[in-house]
C-alpha cells in the first residue's frame, strides 16, 4: 500500500514531464515593472498552451546574463531563449552558442520597423528577434524655459542652438545649470550615426571584423568639442561618474538642470519625476552636430536570441514565445508601460488608433525620429566583440576633455586606444 | 597540521609548555591523546581538504594555468602565449599607474584607519556613562554591506543633489565636485573605506584594550604619567600585537574588498593620467576579466596580486615584527 502512494504520484509526474516542455527565458530586467510584464506574458502563453511552460528568469545585467548563458551552454544546459544587449551582438555571435532565428523557422520580418531589423541583421541574416528598443531624445523643463524667456515650443535641435539656449538661460541667472549630461558612449555612437560617419572601419565592423576606429575624425572631434564647449562655458553638470544617466536623470528631475539627453526608455520615469517635482516636461529630438543631415539614430536596446545546442521543438517553442511576446498588442502595452519603442509597424498603428499619441504627445517625438531613419551602414551601429572596452574608453576620454585636455589630443588617444582594443579582441580568432 | 602528522613516534597534540616539559620524553601509548594508525588523521582532515581543494586549490591552480593563455570567456578560446599577459601588464602605463594608486590607497587606508580606530576605541573604553552605546554605534558601519555603504555615500556626495553639498552651499557657498575631481574622488573613496573598516578595527582594539592588565596602567599613573603618556608610552606598545594583526587584515581587505565601494561610488573614475584614479588592482581585474571577458589577462592580474600580497606580508614580518611586544 505504502509503495503505491509513492508510485502513483511518481508515475503522474513522469507523464507530466513527458507531456510538458519547459523552456527557460533568461532576461535582464530585475525591476518589478518590466520583470512582472514579462512574467505576465509568460503566464498568458502558458495558459494558452497547457503542454508548454515558459519560465522567465532574471539573470542580472546584460553582461552577467550573457556570461551565465555561455557557461550554461558549455555544460550542455543552455537556456532556450536569452535577451542579449544590442551592442553585444558580435559577442553573442562569436560565442557560437546561438543560432540565427531564421534557421529555426522562417520569420516574417516585414512588420518590424526597418531600422530595428537592420540593427540586428548581420551578414545578411536576422539573428535575433528585436525586443526592447530605444533611442536618445532631449528632455527639457518647460517651466524653467519660460522663466528664462525661452520658447518651450522650440527646443534646440543642433549643438550650436543648445549653446545659444544655454547662453540665454545662463544670463537669466536662475542658479540652475543648463545641461545635465554624463560622459556616455551610447550618445557618442548616436552622434557619429547622425553625421553619417561610421564609428568603426570595415563597414562599422559589419563587412569584416573592425580593426580601427574613426573616432579621430572631424565627426568624432565635433562630439568631443560639444562636451568641451558645454563644460568650459559652465553649462554642464553631472555626477562625475561615467555613463551615470541615473545621476543626470536625478539632477534633471529635481530641477537642477534645464535639459538632459537620455534614452526614450526613461520617459516614463522622468515623467513621474517631473510630476513629483512639479514641472512641465518637454521632449525634443536629439540635438545633433551642425550641418549634418540627421542621418538617423542607432537603435539601442536588446533582442532575443535562441540557443543552438537544444532540441528542435524546444527551439521552436522559444521562438514562438519570442514572437508572441513581441506581437502587435504586447508591444503596444510594453511601449505604454516603459517608453521603449514597439518594434512593429502594426503596434504603432494600433497605438494611433487607440489615440495614445493625442494623450501622450511627448512619445511622438521619439517615433518621428525613428521612423524618419533610413537604414544605412552608419546608423546600423558599430559591431565588435570589444564593445564594452570601446565604450569605457570613449567615456574616459570624454571625461579627459571635461577635465581640460585638448580635443585633438584626446580624439587621437581615444582612437588609438579603441583600435588597440579591437586588434586585441581580434587576436582571439587567429 | 604538523601536530596531526603520524610520525614514527606518536606526536603529542599541542599542549602547554609546562605539560610538555612534564611529559618529555614522549612515551608511546601514554595517557595523552594520539591518533592511532596512519589513515585516521587524513580521514578526519578529508572534509576540510575536499572543501579547500574544490573552492581554493583547484581555482588557484586554474588561475595559474590561465595566466599564460589568451582567453576570452565568451569566445571560449585558449591560446598559449607564455608570459605575454605579464609582460603586457607590467609594461602598460595604465597598469603601472593602477599599481601605484593601489599602494598609496593601501598606505592611507591602513594608517588612517588604524589611527582613528585606536583613538576612538581608547575613548570608548573610558569609564563614561553610555560607553556601551558609543561602542555599539562605533561598530555598526561594519555591519553594512559595501553596496549599501557605497550607495549611502553616493547619495550624500552627489554634487548637485547630495546632502553634503547642500549643506556646504548653504553654509559656505561652495559645491565641491566629489566624484570627478580626481583628488577629491580619491580622498572620498579613502574616507569611505576607512569609515567602512572602522567597526572591525574598533572591535579588535576595544577587546585588546580591555585585556591590558590594570596593574600596568595603574603603575604608570602612580608614577605620574599624563593621560597622553599613558596612552602613547604604555597602551600603544601593549597593543602592538593587535596592531600587527590589524595591519595585515587591513592590507588584505583594502586590496580586495575595496571593490564594492569603488564599483558603486566611482566605477574606478575619474580619469587622471592614464587611468581612473580610483581604479585599484582588484577593480582593474574586474573590468578586464568580467566586463571585457579577458579571462587570461585577468588571471595574470590575480597572480600578480598574489605576489604583491606575499611581498607586502613578507616585508611586514621582516621589518614589523621586531616592533611587536608580546605580553606585559
Tab-separated table of C-alpha atoms in Angstrom, chain A residues 56-427:
chain	number	residue	atom	x	y	z
A	56	UNK	CA	11.316	33.679	-17.364
A	57	UNK	CA	14.347	34.114	-15.107
A	58	UNK	CA	16.124	37.365	-14.281
A	59	UNK	CA	19.856	36.685	-14.636
A	60	UNK	CA	21.384	40.068	-13.813
A	61	UNK	CA	22.535	42.909	-16.058
A	62	UNK	CA	23.293	42.148	-19.683
A	63	UNK	CA	26.987	41.170	-19.316
A	64	UNK	CA	26.134	38.836	-16.470
A	65	UNK	CA	23.292	37.248	-18.380
A	66	UNK	CA	25.429	36.658	-21.460
A	67	UNK	CA	28.251	35.215	-19.379
A	68	UNK	CA	25.871	32.949	-17.469
A	69	UNK	CA	24.358	31.758	-20.744
A	70	UNK	CA	27.739	30.929	-22.234
A	71	UNK	CA	28.809	28.991	-19.137
A	72	UNK	CA	25.494	27.114	-19.042
A	73	UNK	CA	25.777	26.280	-22.728
A	74	UNK	CA	29.291	24.879	-22.250
A	75	UNK	CA	27.809	22.480	-19.688
A	76	UNK	CA	25.055	21.500	-22.101
A	77	UNK	CA	22.366	23.344	-20.173
A	78	UNK	CA	21.743	26.366	-22.334
A	79	UNK	CA	18.524	28.305	-21.747
A	80	UNK	CA	16.475	28.226	-24.946
A	81	UNK	CA	15.795	31.967	-25.119
A	82	UNK	CA	18.102	34.758	-23.977
A	83	UNK	CA	17.875	38.545	-24.030
A	84	UNK	CA	21.167	39.991	-25.306
A	85	UNK	CA	22.117	43.655	-25.364
A	86	UNK	CA	22.284	45.040	-28.896
A	87	UNK	CA	25.866	46.178	-28.582
A	88	UNK	CA	26.891	42.672	-27.512
A	89	UNK	CA	25.525	41.129	-30.721
A	90	UNK	CA	29.019	40.403	-32.041
A	91	UNK	CA	29.980	38.705	-28.773
A	92	UNK	CA	26.805	36.631	-28.939
A	93	UNK	CA	27.706	35.597	-32.489
A	94	UNK	CA	31.315	34.834	-31.582
A	95	UNK	CA	30.291	32.704	-28.628
A	96	UNK	CA	28.901	30.200	-31.126
A	97	UNK	CA	26.166	29.092	-28.750
A	98	UNK	CA	23.247	30.736	-30.579
A	99	UNK	CA	21.560	30.018	-33.890
A	100	UNK	CA	20.058	32.607	-36.210
A	101	UNK	CA	16.286	32.623	-35.726
A	102	UNK	CA	15.910	32.112	-39.471
A	103	UNK	CA	17.426	28.638	-39.079
A	104	UNK	CA	14.700	27.647	-36.596
A	105	UNK	CA	11.893	28.622	-38.929
A	106	UNK	CA	11.098	31.363	-41.398
A	107	UNK	CA	10.109	34.553	-39.634
A	108	UNK	CA	8.285	37.304	-41.477
A	109	UNK	CA	10.110	40.489	-40.524
A	110	UNK	CA	8.102	42.789	-42.805
A	111	UNK	CA	6.056	44.122	-39.881
A	112	UNK	CA	9.136	45.029	-37.819
A	113	UNK	CA	10.392	48.607	-38.043
A	114	UNK	CA	13.151	48.758	-40.651
A	115	UNK	CA	15.921	50.463	-38.633
A	116	UNK	CA	15.433	47.942	-35.852
A	117	UNK	CA	15.671	44.910	-38.121
A	118	UNK	CA	18.655	46.498	-39.833
A	119	UNK	CA	20.432	46.753	-36.484
A	120	UNK	CA	20.052	43.029	-35.837
A	121	UNK	CA	20.879	41.906	-39.370
A	122	UNK	CA	24.434	40.631	-39.531
A	123	UNK	CA	25.893	39.033	-42.623
A	124	UNK	CA	22.509	39.187	-44.356
A	125	UNK	CA	20.792	37.193	-41.602
A	126	UNK	CA	18.450	38.373	-38.911
A	127	UNK	CA	19.978	36.666	-35.913
A	128	UNK	CA	17.532	37.576	-33.218
A	129	UNK	CA	14.046	38.900	-32.526
A	130	UNK	CA	14.031	42.620	-31.662
A	131	UNK	CA	12.509	43.191	-28.238
A	132	UNK	CA	13.252	46.359	-26.329
A	133	UNK	CA	14.419	49.250	-28.475
A	134	UNK	CA	15.030	52.870	-27.660
A	135	UNK	CA	16.865	55.950	-28.870
A	136	UNK	CA	18.003	59.171	-27.206
A	137	UNK	CA	15.929	62.342	-27.054
A	138	UNK	CA	16.226	65.760	-25.449
A	139	UNK	CA	14.251	66.242	-22.262
A	140	UNK	CA	13.692	69.821	-21.092
A	141	UNK	CA	11.984	71.696	-18.314
A	142	UNK	CA	9.259	73.882	-19.875
A	143	UNK	CA	8.717	75.980	-16.759
A	144	UNK	CA	12.384	76.919	-16.470
A	145	UNK	CA	12.438	77.766	-20.184
A	146	UNK	CA	9.547	80.182	-19.739
A	147	UNK	CA	11.185	81.697	-16.667
A	148	UNK	CA	14.339	82.383	-18.675
A	149	UNK	CA	12.366	83.913	-21.542
A	150	UNK	CA	12.921	80.950	-23.878
A	151	UNK	CA	10.289	79.386	-26.118
A	152	UNK	CA	9.396	75.914	-24.837
A	153	UNK	CA	7.755	75.121	-28.178
A	154	UNK	CA	11.112	75.373	-29.933
A	155	UNK	CA	13.770	73.346	-28.111
A	156	UNK	CA	17.265	73.362	-29.662
A	157	UNK	CA	17.865	70.728	-32.358
A	158	UNK	CA	21.542	71.334	-33.159
A	159	UNK	CA	24.648	71.754	-30.992
A	160	UNK	CA	25.003	75.479	-31.687
A	161	UNK	CA	21.372	76.016	-30.723
A	162	UNK	CA	21.960	74.157	-27.459
A	163	UNK	CA	24.856	76.503	-26.711
A	164	UNK	CA	22.786	79.567	-27.671
A	165	UNK	CA	19.903	78.384	-25.492
A	166	UNK	CA	22.324	77.865	-22.639
A	167	UNK	CA	23.812	81.332	-23.098
A	168	UNK	CA	20.364	82.895	-22.759
A	169	UNK	CA	19.438	80.609	-19.918
A	170	UNK	CA	22.661	81.410	-18.095
A	171	UNK	CA	22.023	85.121	-18.500
A	172	UNK	CA	18.695	84.729	-16.692
A	173	UNK	CA	20.693	83.734	-13.585
A	174	UNK	CA	18.266	81.203	-12.139
A	175	UNK	CA	21.029	79.338	-10.332
A	176	UNK	CA	20.313	76.231	-12.397
A	177	UNK	CA	22.767	74.522	-14.754
A	178	UNK	CA	21.794	74.313	-18.398
A	179	UNK	CA	22.510	70.692	-19.401
A	180	UNK	CA	22.779	67.536	-17.315
A	181	UNK	CA	24.918	65.303	-19.495
A	182	UNK	CA	27.157	62.435	-18.487
A	183	UNK	CA	30.132	61.103	-20.480
A	184	UNK	CA	28.143	58.462	-22.313
A	185	UNK	CA	29.459	56.407	-25.206
A	186	UNK	CA	25.981	55.457	-26.396
A	187	UNK	CA	25.373	59.139	-27.252
A	188	UNK	CA	28.769	59.382	-28.923
A	189	UNK	CA	27.734	56.458	-31.137
A	190	UNK	CA	24.409	58.164	-31.896
A	191	UNK	CA	26.110	61.406	-32.880
A	192	UNK	CA	28.508	59.582	-35.189
A	193	UNK	CA	25.499	57.931	-36.832
A	194	UNK	CA	23.630	61.233	-37.198
A	195	UNK	CA	26.627	62.612	-39.120
A	196	UNK	CA	26.580	59.534	-41.351
A	197	UNK	CA	30.017	58.627	-40.014
A	198	UNK	CA	30.931	55.026	-39.308
A	199	UNK	CA	32.344	54.580	-35.844
A	200	UNK	CA	34.478	51.598	-36.875
A	201	UNK	CA	36.183	50.618	-40.105
A	202	UNK	CA	35.177	47.658	-42.310
A	203	UNK	CA	31.641	48.930	-42.602
A	204	UNK	CA	31.199	49.564	-38.884
A	205	UNK	CA	32.509	46.047	-38.296
A	206	UNK	CA	29.664	44.608	-40.348
A	207	UNK	CA	31.544	43.595	-43.505
A	208	UNK	CA	34.551	42.207	-41.681
A	209	UNK	CA	35.909	42.410	-38.143
A	210	UNK	CA	36.639	46.042	-37.315
A	211	UNK	CA	40.345	46.746	-36.874
A	212	UNK	CA	40.351	50.509	-36.300
A	213	UNK	CA	38.031	53.243	-35.114
A	214	UNK	CA	37.131	56.526	-36.784
A	215	UNK	CA	36.954	58.484	-33.561
A	216	UNK	CA	39.796	60.778	-34.612
A	217	UNK	CA	37.789	62.281	-37.469
A	218	UNK	CA	36.012	65.623	-37.955
A	219	UNK	CA	32.785	63.891	-36.884
A	220	UNK	CA	34.328	62.480	-33.717
A	221	UNK	CA	36.077	65.716	-32.792
A	222	UNK	CA	32.809	67.654	-33.114
A	223	UNK	CA	31.321	65.488	-30.381
A	224	UNK	CA	34.265	65.976	-28.025
A	225	UNK	CA	34.110	69.704	-28.814
A	226	UNK	CA	30.423	69.826	-27.831
A	227	UNK	CA	31.218	68.369	-24.407
A	228	UNK	CA	34.119	70.793	-24.084
A	229	UNK	CA	32.070	73.865	-25.063
A	230	UNK	CA	29.315	72.988	-22.610
A	231	UNK	CA	31.845	72.394	-19.878
A	232	UNK	CA	34.117	75.390	-20.499
A	233	UNK	CA	31.194	77.788	-20.538
A	234	UNK	CA	29.861	76.372	-17.296
A	235	UNK	CA	26.665	74.959	-18.799
A	236	UNK	CA	27.333	71.311	-17.991
A	237	UNK	CA	26.591	69.280	-14.905
A	238	UNK	CA	26.592	65.601	-13.990
A	239	UNK	CA	27.552	63.406	-11.057
A	240	UNK	CA	31.088	62.895	-12.334
A	241	UNK	CA	30.600	59.182	-12.747
A	242	UNK	CA	30.896	57.768	-16.249
A	243	UNK	CA	27.661	56.833	-18.035
A	244	UNK	CA	25.700	57.776	-14.934
A	245	UNK	CA	22.350	58.536	-16.560
A	246	UNK	CA	20.618	57.652	-13.316
A	247	UNK	CA	22.517	60.579	-11.822
A	248	UNK	CA	21.761	63.035	-14.632
A	249	UNK	CA	18.100	61.983	-14.557
A	250	UNK	CA	18.028	62.753	-10.840
A	251	UNK	CA	19.604	66.175	-11.419
A	252	UNK	CA	17.092	66.967	-14.170
A	253	UNK	CA	14.163	65.539	-12.211
A	254	UNK	CA	14.962	67.757	-9.236
A	255	UNK	CA	15.051	70.865	-11.456
A	256	UNK	CA	18.799	71.406	-11.068
A	257	UNK	CA	19.233	71.417	-14.843
A	258	UNK	CA	17.221	72.819	-17.742
A	259	UNK	CA	17.828	69.914	-20.135
A	260	UNK	CA	19.161	66.400	-20.272
A	261	UNK	CA	19.725	63.892	-23.058
A	262	UNK	CA	18.762	60.305	-22.411
A	263	UNK	CA	17.004	57.241	-23.751
A	264	UNK	CA	13.291	57.188	-24.589
A	265	UNK	CA	13.178	54.183	-22.277
A	266	UNK	CA	13.461	56.624	-19.390
A	267	UNK	CA	10.453	58.710	-20.471
A	268	UNK	CA	8.025	57.033	-18.080
A	269	UNK	CA	10.268	57.504	-15.073
A	270	UNK	CA	11.186	61.092	-15.972
A	271	UNK	CA	7.523	61.993	-16.393
A	272	UNK	CA	6.851	60.628	-12.917
A	273	UNK	CA	9.776	62.638	-11.565
A	274	UNK	CA	8.580	65.840	-13.245
A	275	UNK	CA	5.097	65.425	-11.792
A	276	UNK	CA	6.531	64.793	-8.350
A	277	UNK	CA	8.813	67.783	-8.598
A	278	UNK	CA	6.029	69.898	-10.063
A	279	UNK	CA	7.177	70.977	-13.525
A	280	UNK	CA	6.047	70.578	-17.125
A	281	UNK	CA	8.427	68.392	-19.080
A	282	UNK	CA	9.020	68.697	-22.810
A	283	UNK	CA	10.649	66.243	-25.223
A	284	UNK	CA	12.606	67.245	-28.312
A	285	UNK	CA	14.587	65.422	-30.964
A	286	UNK	CA	18.185	64.561	-30.178
A	287	UNK	CA	20.244	67.720	-30.847
A	288	UNK	CA	22.934	66.918	-33.414
A	289	UNK	CA	26.135	68.496	-34.769
A	290	UNK	CA	25.507	71.493	-37.005
A	291	UNK	CA	25.453	70.937	-40.739
A	292	UNK	CA	24.726	67.218	-40.667
A	293	UNK	CA	21.710	65.799	-42.431
A	294	UNK	CA	20.233	63.910	-39.484
A	295	UNK	CA	21.177	60.512	-40.768
A	296	UNK	CA	19.142	58.855	-38.064
A	297	UNK	CA	19.521	57.201	-34.707
A	298	UNK	CA	21.125	53.887	-33.898
A	299	UNK	CA	18.666	51.622	-32.164
A	300	UNK	CA	19.688	50.876	-28.631
A	301	UNK	CA	18.231	48.070	-26.580
A	302	UNK	CA	18.237	44.331	-26.759
A	303	UNK	CA	16.977	41.375	-28.750
A	304	UNK	CA	16.051	37.760	-28.123
A	305	UNK	CA	18.450	35.007	-29.158
A	306	UNK	CA	17.710	31.294	-29.489
A	307	UNK	CA	20.326	28.820	-28.273
A	308	UNK	CA	21.894	26.332	-30.683
A	309	UNK	CA	22.503	23.157	-28.701
A	310	UNK	CA	18.854	22.457	-27.847
A	311	UNK	CA	16.232	20.137	-29.301
A	312	UNK	CA	14.338	21.419	-32.315
A	313	UNK	CA	10.891	21.500	-30.601
A	314	UNK	CA	12.414	23.469	-27.728
A	315	UNK	CA	13.910	25.995	-30.140
A	316	UNK	CA	10.559	26.304	-31.886
A	317	UNK	CA	8.788	26.945	-28.608
A	318	UNK	CA	11.369	29.562	-27.659
A	319	UNK	CA	10.953	31.362	-30.958
A	320	UNK	CA	7.186	31.063	-30.780
A	321	UNK	CA	7.160	32.700	-27.367
A	322	UNK	CA	9.534	35.442	-28.542
A	323	UNK	CA	7.124	36.213	-31.387
A	324	UNK	CA	4.154	36.117	-29.015
A	325	UNK	CA	5.823	38.476	-26.572
A	326	UNK	CA	6.611	40.935	-29.378
A	327	UNK	CA	3.233	40.684	-31.147
A	328	UNK	CA	1.177	43.730	-32.015
A	329	UNK	CA	-0.843	44.052	-28.796
A	330	UNK	CA	2.004	43.117	-26.480
A	331	UNK	CA	4.439	45.599	-27.988
A	332	UNK	CA	1.836	48.350	-27.682
A	333	UNK	CA	1.337	47.578	-23.995
A	334	UNK	CA	5.122	47.329	-23.495
A	335	UNK	CA	5.531	50.762	-25.021
A	336	UNK	CA	2.854	52.287	-22.818
A	337	UNK	CA	4.434	50.819	-19.730
A	338	UNK	CA	8.064	51.679	-20.390
A	339	UNK	CA	8.575	54.145	-23.227
A	340	UNK	CA	10.536	51.618	-25.311
A	341	UNK	CA	9.517	51.619	-28.972
A	342	UNK	CA	7.047	48.998	-30.023
A	343	UNK	CA	9.165	47.145	-32.587
A	344	UNK	CA	6.286	46.562	-35.039
A	345	UNK	CA	4.604	48.867	-37.530
A	346	UNK	CA	1.248	47.300	-36.663
A	347	UNK	CA	1.761	48.226	-32.994
A	348	UNK	CA	2.397	51.835	-33.966
A	349	UNK	CA	-0.838	51.804	-35.997
A	350	UNK	CA	-2.701	50.230	-33.109
A	351	UNK	CA	-1.434	52.930	-30.737
A	352	UNK	CA	-2.512	55.577	-33.220
A	353	UNK	CA	-5.986	54.045	-33.477
A	354	UNK	CA	-6.244	53.968	-29.691
A	355	UNK	CA	-5.477	57.701	-29.640
A	356	UNK	CA	-2.415	57.113	-27.496
A	357	UNK	CA	-0.351	59.835	-29.134
A	358	UNK	CA	-3.020	62.517	-28.619
A	359	UNK	CA	-2.996	61.723	-24.918
A	360	UNK	CA	0.791	61.387	-24.811
A	361	UNK	CA	2.238	63.795	-27.376
A	362	UNK	CA	5.712	63.500	-25.847
A	363	UNK	CA	6.028	59.966	-27.166
A	364	UNK	CA	5.560	61.135	-30.732
A	365	UNK	CA	8.911	62.921	-30.951
A	366	UNK	CA	10.814	59.730	-30.453
A	367	UNK	CA	8.714	57.954	-33.056
A	368	UNK	CA	9.220	60.545	-35.745
A	369	UNK	CA	12.929	60.365	-35.059
A	370	UNK	CA	12.939	56.622	-35.512
A	371	UNK	CA	10.540	56.405	-38.451
A	372	UNK	CA	12.474	59.028	-40.401
A	373	UNK	CA	15.667	56.952	-40.085
A	374	UNK	CA	16.622	55.386	-43.419
A	375	UNK	CA	18.789	52.370	-42.731
A	376	UNK	CA	22.420	52.601	-43.830
A	377	UNK	CA	25.726	51.333	-42.504
A	378	UNK	CA	26.383	54.287	-40.210
A	379	UNK	CA	23.036	54.063	-38.425
A	380	UNK	CA	23.063	50.275	-38.353
A	381	UNK	CA	25.512	50.748	-35.489
A	382	UNK	CA	29.026	49.505	-34.753
A	383	UNK	CA	29.715	45.819	-34.237
A	384	UNK	CA	32.656	44.485	-32.278
A	385	UNK	CA	33.226	41.997	-29.517
A	386	UNK	CA	35.363	44.610	-27.772
A	387	UNK	CA	32.236	46.771	-27.394
A	388	UNK	CA	32.424	47.092	-23.634
A	389	UNK	CA	36.052	48.238	-23.636
A	390	UNK	CA	35.309	50.560	-26.529
A	391	UNK	CA	32.545	52.233	-24.573
A	392	UNK	CA	34.624	52.564	-21.423
A	393	UNK	CA	37.485	54.105	-23.415
A	394	UNK	CA	35.233	56.605	-25.182
A	395	UNK	CA	33.724	57.650	-21.872
A	396	UNK	CA	37.092	58.005	-20.162
A	397	UNK	CA	38.275	60.202	-22.996
A	398	UNK	CA	35.191	62.406	-22.857
A	399	UNK	CA	35.993	62.856	-19.189
A	400	UNK	CA	39.536	63.924	-20.124
A	401	UNK	CA	38.051	66.689	-22.253
A	402	UNK	CA	35.882	67.754	-19.323
A	403	UNK	CA	38.968	67.933	-17.123
A	404	UNK	CA	40.539	70.418	-19.515
A	405	UNK	CA	42.534	68.415	-22.073
A	406	UNK	CA	42.525	69.472	-25.733
A	407	UNK	CA	40.053	67.915	-28.145
A	408	UNK	CA	42.543	66.926	-30.838
A	409	UNK	CA	44.888	65.162	-28.394
A	410	UNK	CA	42.035	63.334	-26.727
A	411	UNK	CA	40.455	62.257	-30.021
A	412	UNK	CA	43.821	60.885	-31.127
A	413	UNK	CA	44.369	58.962	-27.887
A	414	UNK	CA	40.820	57.606	-27.869
A	415	UNK	CA	41.240	56.450	-31.446
A	416	UNK	CA	44.497	54.642	-30.669
A	417	UNK	CA	43.125	53.027	-27.527
A	418	UNK	CA	39.924	51.803	-29.150
A	419	UNK	CA	41.802	50.496	-32.196
A	420	UNK	CA	44.212	48.636	-29.900
A	421	UNK	CA	41.269	47.058	-28.068
A	422	UNK	CA	39.749	45.952	-31.405
A	423	UNK	CA	43.024	44.403	-32.543
A	424	UNK	CA	43.469	42.681	-29.188
A	425	UNK	CA	39.963	41.205	-29.418
A	426	UNK	CA	40.531	40.002	-32.975
A	427	UNK	CA	43.622	38.072	-31.827
